[in-house]
XYZ file of N, CA and C in Angstrom:
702
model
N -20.066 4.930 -66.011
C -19.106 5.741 -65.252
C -19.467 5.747 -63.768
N -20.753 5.673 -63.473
C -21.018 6.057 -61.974
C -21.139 4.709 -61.715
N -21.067 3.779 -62.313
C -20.752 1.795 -61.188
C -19.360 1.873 -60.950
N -19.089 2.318 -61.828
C -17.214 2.545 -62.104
C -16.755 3.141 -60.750
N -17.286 4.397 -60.046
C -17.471 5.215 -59.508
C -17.447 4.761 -58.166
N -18.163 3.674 -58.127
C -19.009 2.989 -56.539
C -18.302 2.350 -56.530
N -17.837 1.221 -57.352
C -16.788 0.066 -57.464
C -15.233 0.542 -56.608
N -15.080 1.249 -57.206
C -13.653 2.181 -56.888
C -13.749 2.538 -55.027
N -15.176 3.196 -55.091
C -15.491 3.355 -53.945
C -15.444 2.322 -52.562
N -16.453 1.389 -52.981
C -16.608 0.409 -52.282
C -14.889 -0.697 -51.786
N -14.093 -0.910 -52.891
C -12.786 -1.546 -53.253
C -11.986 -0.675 -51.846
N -12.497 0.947 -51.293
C -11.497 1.297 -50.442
C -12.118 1.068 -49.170
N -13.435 1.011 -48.923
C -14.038 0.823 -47.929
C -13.040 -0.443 -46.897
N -12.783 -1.574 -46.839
C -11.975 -2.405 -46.520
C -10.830 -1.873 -45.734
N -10.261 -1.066 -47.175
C -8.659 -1.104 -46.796
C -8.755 0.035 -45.728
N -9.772 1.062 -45.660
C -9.728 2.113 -44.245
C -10.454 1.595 -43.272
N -10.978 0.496 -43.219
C -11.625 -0.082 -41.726
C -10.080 -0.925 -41.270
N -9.232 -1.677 -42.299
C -8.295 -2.400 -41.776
C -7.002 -1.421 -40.973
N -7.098 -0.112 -41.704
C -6.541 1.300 -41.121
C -6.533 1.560 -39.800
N -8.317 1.908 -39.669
C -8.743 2.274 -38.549
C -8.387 1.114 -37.539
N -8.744 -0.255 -37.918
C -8.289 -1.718 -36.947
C -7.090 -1.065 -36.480
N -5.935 -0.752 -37.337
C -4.970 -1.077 -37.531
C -4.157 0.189 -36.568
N -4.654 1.297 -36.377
C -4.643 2.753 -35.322
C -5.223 2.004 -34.158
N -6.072 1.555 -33.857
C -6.214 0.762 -32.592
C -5.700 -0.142 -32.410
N -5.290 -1.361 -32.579
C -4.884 -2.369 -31.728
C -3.294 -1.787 -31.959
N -2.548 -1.238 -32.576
C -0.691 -1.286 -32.375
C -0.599 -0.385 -31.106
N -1.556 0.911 -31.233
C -0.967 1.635 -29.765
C -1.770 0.535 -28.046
N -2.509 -0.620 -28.575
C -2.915 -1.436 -27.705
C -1.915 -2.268 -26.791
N -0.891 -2.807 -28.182
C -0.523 -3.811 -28.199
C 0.964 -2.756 -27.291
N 1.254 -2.081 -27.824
C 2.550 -1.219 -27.268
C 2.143 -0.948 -26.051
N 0.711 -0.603 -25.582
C 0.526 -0.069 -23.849
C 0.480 -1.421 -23.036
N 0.352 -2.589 -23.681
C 0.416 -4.084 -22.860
C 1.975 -4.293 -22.813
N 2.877 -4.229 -24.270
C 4.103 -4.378 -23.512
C 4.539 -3.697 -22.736
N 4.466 -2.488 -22.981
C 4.821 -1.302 -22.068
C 4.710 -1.734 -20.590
N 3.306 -1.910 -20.299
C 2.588 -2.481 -18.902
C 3.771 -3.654 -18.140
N 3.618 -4.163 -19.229
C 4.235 -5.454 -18.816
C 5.674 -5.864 -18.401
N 6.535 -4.496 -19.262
C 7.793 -4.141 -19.046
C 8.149 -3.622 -17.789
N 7.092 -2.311 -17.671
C 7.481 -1.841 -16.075
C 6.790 -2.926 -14.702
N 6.353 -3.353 -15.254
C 5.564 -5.224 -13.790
C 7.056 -5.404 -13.826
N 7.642 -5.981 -15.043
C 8.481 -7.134 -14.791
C 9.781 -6.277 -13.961
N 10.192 -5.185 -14.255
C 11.729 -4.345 -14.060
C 11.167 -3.184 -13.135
N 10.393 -2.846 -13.345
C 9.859 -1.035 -12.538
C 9.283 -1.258 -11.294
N 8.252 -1.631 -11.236
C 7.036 -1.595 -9.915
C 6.126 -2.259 -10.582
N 5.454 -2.705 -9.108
C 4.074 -3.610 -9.283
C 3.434 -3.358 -8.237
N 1.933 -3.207 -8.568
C 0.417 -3.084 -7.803
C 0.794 -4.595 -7.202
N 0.896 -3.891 -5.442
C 0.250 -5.531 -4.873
C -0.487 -5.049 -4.197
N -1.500 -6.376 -3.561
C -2.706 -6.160 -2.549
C -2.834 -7.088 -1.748
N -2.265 -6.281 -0.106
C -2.638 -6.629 0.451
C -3.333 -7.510 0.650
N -2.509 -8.978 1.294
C -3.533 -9.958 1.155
C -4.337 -10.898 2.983
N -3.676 -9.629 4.280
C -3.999 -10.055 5.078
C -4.336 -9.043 6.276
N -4.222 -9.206 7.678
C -4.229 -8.397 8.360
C -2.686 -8.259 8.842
N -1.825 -8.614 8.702
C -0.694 -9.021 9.752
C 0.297 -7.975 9.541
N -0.065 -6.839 8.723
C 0.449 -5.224 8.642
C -0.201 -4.299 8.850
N -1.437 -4.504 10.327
C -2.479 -3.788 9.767
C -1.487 -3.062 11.155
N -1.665 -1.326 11.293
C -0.471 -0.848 12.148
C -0.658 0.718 10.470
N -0.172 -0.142 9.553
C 0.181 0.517 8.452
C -0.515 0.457 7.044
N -0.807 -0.934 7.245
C -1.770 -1.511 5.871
C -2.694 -2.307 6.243
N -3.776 -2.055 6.039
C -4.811 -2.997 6.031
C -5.108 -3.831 4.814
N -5.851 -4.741 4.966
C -5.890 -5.887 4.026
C -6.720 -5.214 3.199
N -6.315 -6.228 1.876
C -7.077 -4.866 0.520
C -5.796 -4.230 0.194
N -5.579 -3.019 0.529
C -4.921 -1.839 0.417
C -3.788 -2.118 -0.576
N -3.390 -1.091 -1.667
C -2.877 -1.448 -2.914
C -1.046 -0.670 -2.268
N -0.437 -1.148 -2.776
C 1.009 -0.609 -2.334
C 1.456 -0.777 -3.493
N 2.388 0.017 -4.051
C 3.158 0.500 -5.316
C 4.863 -0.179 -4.710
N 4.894 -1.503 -5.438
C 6.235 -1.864 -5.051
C 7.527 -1.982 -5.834
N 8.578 -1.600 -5.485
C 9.665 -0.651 -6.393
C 10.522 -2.079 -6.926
N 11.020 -2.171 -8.102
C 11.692 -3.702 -8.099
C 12.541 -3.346 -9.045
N 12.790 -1.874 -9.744
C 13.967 -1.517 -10.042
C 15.381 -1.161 -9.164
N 14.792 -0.976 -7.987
C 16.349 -0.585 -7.176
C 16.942 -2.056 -6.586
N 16.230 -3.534 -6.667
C 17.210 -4.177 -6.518
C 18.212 -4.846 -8.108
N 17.733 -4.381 -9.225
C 18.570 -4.584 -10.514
C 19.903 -3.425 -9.993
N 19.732 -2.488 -9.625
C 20.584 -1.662 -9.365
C 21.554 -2.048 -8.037
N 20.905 -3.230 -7.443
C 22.242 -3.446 -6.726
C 21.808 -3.551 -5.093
N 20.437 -2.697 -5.144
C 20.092 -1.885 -3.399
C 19.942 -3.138 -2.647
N 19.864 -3.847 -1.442
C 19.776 -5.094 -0.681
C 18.664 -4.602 0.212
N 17.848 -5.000 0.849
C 16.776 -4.699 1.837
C 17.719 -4.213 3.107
N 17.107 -2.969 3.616
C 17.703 -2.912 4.660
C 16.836 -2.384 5.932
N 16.680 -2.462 7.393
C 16.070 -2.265 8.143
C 15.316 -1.233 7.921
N 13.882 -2.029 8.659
C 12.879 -0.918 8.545
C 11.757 -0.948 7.109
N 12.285 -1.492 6.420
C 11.520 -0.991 5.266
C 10.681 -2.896 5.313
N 9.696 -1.933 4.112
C 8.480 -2.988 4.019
C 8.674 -3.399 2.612
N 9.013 -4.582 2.994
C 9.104 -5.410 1.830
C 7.911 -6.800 0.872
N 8.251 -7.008 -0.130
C 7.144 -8.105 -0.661
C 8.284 -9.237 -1.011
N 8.489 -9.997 -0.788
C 9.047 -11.480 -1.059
C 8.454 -12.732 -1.130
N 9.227 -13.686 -2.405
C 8.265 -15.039 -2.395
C 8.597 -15.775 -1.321
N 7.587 -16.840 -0.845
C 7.582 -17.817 0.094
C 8.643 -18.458 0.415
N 9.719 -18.400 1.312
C 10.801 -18.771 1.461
C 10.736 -21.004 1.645
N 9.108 -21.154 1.645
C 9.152 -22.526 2.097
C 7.961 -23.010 3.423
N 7.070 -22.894 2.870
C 5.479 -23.174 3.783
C 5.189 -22.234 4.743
N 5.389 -20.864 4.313
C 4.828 -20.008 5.009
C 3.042 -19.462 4.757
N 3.086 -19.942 3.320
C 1.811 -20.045 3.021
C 0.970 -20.953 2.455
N -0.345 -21.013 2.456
C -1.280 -22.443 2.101
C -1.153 -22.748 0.744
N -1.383 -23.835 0.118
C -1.228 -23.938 -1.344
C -2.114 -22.515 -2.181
N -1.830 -23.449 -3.363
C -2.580 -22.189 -4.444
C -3.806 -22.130 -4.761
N -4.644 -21.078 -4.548
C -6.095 -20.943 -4.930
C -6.231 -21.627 -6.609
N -7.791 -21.267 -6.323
C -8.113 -21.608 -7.627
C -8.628 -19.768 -8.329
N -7.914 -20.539 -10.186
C -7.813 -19.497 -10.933
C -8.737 -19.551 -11.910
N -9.683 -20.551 -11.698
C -10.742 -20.823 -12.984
C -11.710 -19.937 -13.120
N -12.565 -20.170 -13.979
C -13.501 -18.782 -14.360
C -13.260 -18.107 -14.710
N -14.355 -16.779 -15.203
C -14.365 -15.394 -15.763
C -13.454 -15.010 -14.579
N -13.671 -14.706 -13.362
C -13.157 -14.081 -12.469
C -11.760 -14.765 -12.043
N -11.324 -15.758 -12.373
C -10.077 -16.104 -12.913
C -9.084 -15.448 -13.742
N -9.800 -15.395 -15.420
C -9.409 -14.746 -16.421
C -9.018 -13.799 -15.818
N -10.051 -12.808 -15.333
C -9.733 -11.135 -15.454
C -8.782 -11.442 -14.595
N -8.434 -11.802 -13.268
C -7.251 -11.655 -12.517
C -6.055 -11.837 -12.877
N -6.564 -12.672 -13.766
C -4.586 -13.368 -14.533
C -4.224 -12.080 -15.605
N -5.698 -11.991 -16.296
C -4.784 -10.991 -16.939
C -4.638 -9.643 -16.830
N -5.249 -8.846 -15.414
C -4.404 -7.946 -14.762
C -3.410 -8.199 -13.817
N -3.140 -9.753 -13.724
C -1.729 -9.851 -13.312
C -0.515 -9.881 -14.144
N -0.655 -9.812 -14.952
C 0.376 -10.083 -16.412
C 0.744 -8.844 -16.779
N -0.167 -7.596 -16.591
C 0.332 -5.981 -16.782
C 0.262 -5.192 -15.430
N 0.453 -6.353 -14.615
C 1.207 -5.634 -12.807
C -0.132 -4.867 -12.010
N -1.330 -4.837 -12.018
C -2.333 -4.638 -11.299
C -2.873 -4.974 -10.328
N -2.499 -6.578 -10.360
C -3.265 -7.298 -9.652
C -1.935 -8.661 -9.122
N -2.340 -9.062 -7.959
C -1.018 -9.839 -7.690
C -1.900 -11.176 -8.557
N -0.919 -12.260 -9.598
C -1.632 -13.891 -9.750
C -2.140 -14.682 -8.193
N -3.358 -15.385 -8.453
C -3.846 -16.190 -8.159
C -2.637 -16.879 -7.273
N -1.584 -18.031 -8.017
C -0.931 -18.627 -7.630
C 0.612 -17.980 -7.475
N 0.310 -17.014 -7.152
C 1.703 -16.180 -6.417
C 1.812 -16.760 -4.987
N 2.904 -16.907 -4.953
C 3.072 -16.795 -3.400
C 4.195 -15.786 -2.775
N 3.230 -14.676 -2.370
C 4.067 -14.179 -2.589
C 3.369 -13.018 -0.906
N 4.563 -12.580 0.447
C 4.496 -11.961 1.231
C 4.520 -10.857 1.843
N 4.383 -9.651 2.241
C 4.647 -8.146 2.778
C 4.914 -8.420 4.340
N 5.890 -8.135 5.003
C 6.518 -8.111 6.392
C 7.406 -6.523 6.253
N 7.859 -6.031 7.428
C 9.224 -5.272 7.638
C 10.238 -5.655 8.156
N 11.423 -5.209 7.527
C 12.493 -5.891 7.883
C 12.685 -5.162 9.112
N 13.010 -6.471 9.765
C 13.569 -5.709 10.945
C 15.053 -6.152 11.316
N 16.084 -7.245 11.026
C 17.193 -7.471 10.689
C 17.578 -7.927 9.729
N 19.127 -7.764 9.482
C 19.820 -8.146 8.099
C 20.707 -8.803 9.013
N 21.514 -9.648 7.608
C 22.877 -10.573 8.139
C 23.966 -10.089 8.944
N 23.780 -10.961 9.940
C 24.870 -10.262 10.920
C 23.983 -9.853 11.962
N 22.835 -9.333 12.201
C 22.056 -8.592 13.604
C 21.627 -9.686 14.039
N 21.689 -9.630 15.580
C 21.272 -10.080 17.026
C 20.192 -9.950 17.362
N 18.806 -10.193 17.102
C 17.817 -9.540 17.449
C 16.972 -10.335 18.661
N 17.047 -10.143 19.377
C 15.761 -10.716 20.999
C 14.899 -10.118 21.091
N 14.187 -11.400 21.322
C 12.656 -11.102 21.199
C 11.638 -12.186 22.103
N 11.581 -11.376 23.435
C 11.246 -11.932 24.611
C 10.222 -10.959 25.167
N 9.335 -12.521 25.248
C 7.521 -11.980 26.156
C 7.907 -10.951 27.420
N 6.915 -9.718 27.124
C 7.379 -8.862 28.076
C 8.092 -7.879 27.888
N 8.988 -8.078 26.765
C 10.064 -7.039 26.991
C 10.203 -7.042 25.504
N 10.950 -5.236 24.975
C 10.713 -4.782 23.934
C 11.191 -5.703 22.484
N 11.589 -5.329 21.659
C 12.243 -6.259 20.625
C 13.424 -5.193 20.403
N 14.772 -5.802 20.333
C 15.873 -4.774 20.477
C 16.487 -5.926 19.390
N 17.627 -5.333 19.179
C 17.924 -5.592 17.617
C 19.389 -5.009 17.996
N 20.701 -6.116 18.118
C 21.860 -5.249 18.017
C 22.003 -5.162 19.826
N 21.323 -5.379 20.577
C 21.118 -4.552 21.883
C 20.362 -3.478 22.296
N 19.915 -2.677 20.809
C 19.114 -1.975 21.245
C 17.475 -1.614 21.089
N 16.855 -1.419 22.123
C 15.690 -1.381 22.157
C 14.893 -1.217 21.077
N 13.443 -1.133 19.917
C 13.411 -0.308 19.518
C 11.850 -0.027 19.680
N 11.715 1.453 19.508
C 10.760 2.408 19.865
C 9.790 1.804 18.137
N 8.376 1.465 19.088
C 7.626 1.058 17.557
C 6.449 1.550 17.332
N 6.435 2.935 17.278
C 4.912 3.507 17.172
C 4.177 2.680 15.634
N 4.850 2.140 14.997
C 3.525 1.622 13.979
C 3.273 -0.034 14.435
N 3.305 0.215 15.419
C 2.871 -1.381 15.697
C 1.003 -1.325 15.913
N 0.466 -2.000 15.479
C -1.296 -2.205 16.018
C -1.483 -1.400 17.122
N -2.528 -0.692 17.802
C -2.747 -0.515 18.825
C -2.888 -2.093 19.669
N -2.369 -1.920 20.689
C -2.506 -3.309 21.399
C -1.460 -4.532 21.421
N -0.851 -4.502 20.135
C -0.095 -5.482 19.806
C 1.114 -5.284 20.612
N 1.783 -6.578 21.419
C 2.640 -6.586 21.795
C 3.987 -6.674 21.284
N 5.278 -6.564 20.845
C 6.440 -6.502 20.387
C 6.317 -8.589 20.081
N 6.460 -8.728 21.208
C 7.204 -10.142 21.096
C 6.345 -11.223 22.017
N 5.657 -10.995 22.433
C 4.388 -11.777 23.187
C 4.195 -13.092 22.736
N 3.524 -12.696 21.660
C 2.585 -14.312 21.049
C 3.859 -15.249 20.760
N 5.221 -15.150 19.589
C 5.596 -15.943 19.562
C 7.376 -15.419 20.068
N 7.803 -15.922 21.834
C 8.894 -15.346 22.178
C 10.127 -16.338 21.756
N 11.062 -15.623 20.877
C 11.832 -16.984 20.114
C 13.305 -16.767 21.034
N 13.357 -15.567 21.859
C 14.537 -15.520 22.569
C 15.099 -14.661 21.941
N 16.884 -15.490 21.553
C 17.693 -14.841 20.904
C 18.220 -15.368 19.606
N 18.246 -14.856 18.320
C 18.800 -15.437 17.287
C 19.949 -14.432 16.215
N 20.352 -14.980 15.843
C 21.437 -14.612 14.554
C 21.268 -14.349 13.128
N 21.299 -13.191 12.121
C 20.715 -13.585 10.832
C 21.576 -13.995 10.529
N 21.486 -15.366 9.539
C 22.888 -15.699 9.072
C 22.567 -14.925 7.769
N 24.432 -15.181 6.571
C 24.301 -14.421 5.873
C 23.398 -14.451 4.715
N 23.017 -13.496 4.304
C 22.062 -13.767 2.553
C 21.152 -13.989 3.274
N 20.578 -13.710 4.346
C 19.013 -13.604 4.894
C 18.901 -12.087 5.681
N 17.305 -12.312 6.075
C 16.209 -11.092 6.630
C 15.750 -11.840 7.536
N 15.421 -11.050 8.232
C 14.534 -11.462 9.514
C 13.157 -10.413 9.993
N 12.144 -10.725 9.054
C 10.943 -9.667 9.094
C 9.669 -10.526 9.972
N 8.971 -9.300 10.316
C 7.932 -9.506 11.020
C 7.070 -8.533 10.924
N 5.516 -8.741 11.220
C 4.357 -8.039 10.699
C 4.304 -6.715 11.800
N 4.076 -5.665 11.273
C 3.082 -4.584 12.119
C 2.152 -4.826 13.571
N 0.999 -6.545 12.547
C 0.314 -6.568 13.601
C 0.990 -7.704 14.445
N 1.636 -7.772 15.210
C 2.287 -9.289 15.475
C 1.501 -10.078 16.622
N 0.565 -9.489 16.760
C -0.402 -10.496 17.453
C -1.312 -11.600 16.388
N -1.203 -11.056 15.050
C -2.001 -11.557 13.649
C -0.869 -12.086 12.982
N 0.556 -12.258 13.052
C 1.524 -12.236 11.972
C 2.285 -13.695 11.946
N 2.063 -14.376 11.257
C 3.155 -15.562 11.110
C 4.793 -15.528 10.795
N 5.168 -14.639 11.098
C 6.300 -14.273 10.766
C 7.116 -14.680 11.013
N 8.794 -14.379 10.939
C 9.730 -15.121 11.572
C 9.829 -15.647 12.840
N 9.249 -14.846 13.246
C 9.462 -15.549 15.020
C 8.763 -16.815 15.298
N 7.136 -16.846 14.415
C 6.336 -17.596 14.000
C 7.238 -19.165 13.482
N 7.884 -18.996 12.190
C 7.955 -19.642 11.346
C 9.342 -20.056 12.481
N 10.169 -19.466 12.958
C 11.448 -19.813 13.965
C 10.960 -21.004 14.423
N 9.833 -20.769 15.330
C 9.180 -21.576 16.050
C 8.858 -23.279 15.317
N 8.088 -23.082 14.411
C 6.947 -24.271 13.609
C 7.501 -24.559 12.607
N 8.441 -23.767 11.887
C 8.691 -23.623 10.640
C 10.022 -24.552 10.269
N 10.462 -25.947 9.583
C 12.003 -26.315 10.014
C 12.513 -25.614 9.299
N 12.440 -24.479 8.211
C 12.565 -23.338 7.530
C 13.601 -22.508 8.718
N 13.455 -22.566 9.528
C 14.123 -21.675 10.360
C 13.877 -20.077 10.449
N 12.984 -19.307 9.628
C 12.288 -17.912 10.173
C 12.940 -17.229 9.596
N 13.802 -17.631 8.434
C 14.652 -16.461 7.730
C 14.435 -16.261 6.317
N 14.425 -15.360 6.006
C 13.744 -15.072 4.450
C 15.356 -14.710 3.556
N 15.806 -15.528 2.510
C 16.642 -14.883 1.783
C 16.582 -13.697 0.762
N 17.640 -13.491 0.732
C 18.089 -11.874 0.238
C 17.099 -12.174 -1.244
N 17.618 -13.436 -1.797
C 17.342 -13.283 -3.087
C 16.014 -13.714 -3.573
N 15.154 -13.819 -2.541
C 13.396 -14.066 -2.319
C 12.936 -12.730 -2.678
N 13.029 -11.266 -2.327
C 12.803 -10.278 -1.935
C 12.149 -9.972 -3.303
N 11.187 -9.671 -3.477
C 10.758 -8.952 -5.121
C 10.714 -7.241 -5.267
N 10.866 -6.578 -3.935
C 11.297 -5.570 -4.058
C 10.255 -5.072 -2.883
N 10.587 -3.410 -2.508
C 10.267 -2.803 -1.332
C 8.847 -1.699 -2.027
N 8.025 -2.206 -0.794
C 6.743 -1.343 -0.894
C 7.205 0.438 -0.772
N 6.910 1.040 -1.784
C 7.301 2.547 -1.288
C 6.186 3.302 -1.469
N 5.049 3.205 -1.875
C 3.978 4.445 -1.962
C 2.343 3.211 -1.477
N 1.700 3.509 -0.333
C -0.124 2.770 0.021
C -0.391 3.939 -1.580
N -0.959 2.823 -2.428
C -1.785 3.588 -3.625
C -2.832 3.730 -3.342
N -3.691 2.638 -2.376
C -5.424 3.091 -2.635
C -6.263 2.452 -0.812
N -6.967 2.508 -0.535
C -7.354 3.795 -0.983
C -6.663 4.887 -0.840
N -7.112 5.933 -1.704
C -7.016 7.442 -2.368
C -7.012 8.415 -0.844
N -7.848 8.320 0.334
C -7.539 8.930 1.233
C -6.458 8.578 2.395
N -6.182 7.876 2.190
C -4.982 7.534 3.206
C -3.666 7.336 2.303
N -3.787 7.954 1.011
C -2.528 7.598 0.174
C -1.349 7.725 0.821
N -0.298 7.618 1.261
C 1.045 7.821 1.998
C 2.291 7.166 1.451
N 3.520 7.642 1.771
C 4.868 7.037 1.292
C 4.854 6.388 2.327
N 6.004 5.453 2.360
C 6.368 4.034 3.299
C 7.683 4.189 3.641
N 7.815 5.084 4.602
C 9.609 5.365 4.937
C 10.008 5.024 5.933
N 11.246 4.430 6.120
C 11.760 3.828 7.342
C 11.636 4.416 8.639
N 10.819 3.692 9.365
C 11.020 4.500 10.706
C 11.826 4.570 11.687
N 12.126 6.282 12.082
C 13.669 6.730 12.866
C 13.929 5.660 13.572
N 13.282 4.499 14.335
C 14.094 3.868 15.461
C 15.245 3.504 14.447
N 14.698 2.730 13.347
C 15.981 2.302 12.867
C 17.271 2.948 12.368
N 17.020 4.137 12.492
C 18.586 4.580 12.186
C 19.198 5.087 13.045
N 18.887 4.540 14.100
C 20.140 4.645 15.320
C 20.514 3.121 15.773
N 20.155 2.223 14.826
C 21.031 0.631 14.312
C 22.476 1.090 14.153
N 23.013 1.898 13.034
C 23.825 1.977 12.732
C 23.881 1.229 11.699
């Protein structure tokens, strides 16, 4: 009776470790799609990958970027800080993704933590949409439309339009025309106007969505809201 006893015993041992397996990995497997659902439709951890926003972001610095409001329809509009892919040699080829320290990156890029290795992928502010006039001449401010605009988040030091003066240009339609914070550091349109046979314009449908909350560090946490010059654009 008592082998009988153990037998019986032992026969369940199995089936409650495959239990217990079985309570851990499904609520695992549900917090990876989950993860992976809000990367692909909700928001995504990017990081900062230079100086050429430093004004507002320094390199490093994690930004919470929103990529549900363009399913809903929203278009980039002045002022705001956006992340978009490479419109066409704005950036160097693709790193390397090999190794442990490979692995882990890819696969906190896959549940939105970490930007991939071979992303190519940019942060600028818009500063025109299709249809704006914007000049941008050494010396003198960057006005947009005709009018001036007032840029307290620019670098200390950094000039408006200095390093690269492209004059006067046109957005045509289904494009942006962004440029960095720091624009003494920034390859940006005016940049890419210049060097680029790209022509310096980023399309609408590049845009992966708008930076709205600096996540980390934790003491400078802040929202990312358009600044007043631009809403006297009209």
């Amino acid at each position: 009776m008592l082998a009988r006893l153990r037998a019986i015993s032992s026969s369940k041992r199995p089936a409650g470790r495959r239990s217990a397996l079985r309570g851990l990995v499904v609520p695992a497997v549900v917090a990876l799609v989950l993860a992976f659902v809000l990367k692909t439709f909700v928001f995504q951890v990017f990081v900062i990958p230079s100086g050429s926003m430093m004004g507002t972001l320094q390199k490093g610095d994690r930004v919470a970027v929103d990529k549900f409001s363009p399913w809903l329809g929203d278009t980039p509009q002045r002022g705001e800080v956006v992340v978009f892919r490479d419109p066409g040699g704005w950036l160097p080829g693709n790193s390397d993704t090999g190794g442990v320290a490979g692995g882990v990156r890819n696969a906190l890029s896959w549940v939105g933590l970490a930007p991939s290795a071979d992303e190519k992928d940019l942060i600028k502010r818009v500063v025109a949409v299709a249809g704006d006039t914007v000049d941008c001449r050494a010396g003198h401010p960057l006005t947009v439309n005709g009018t001036a605009l007032d840029e307290p988040y620019l670098y200390p030091g950094a000039t408006p339009c200095d390093d690269y003066p492209v004059g006067t240009v046109t957005v045509p339609p289904g494009h942006l025309w962004v440029m960095g914070d720091h624009r003494n550091d920034s390859a940006d349109s005016r940049y890419q106007r210049l060097y680029n046979p790209g022509g310096g314009f980023v399309p609408v449908d590049h845009v992966i969505g708008r930076a709205r909350v600096l996540l980390w560090p934790l003491p400078r946490w802040a929202s990312l809201p358009v600044p007043d010059t631009f809403h006297h654009l009209g």
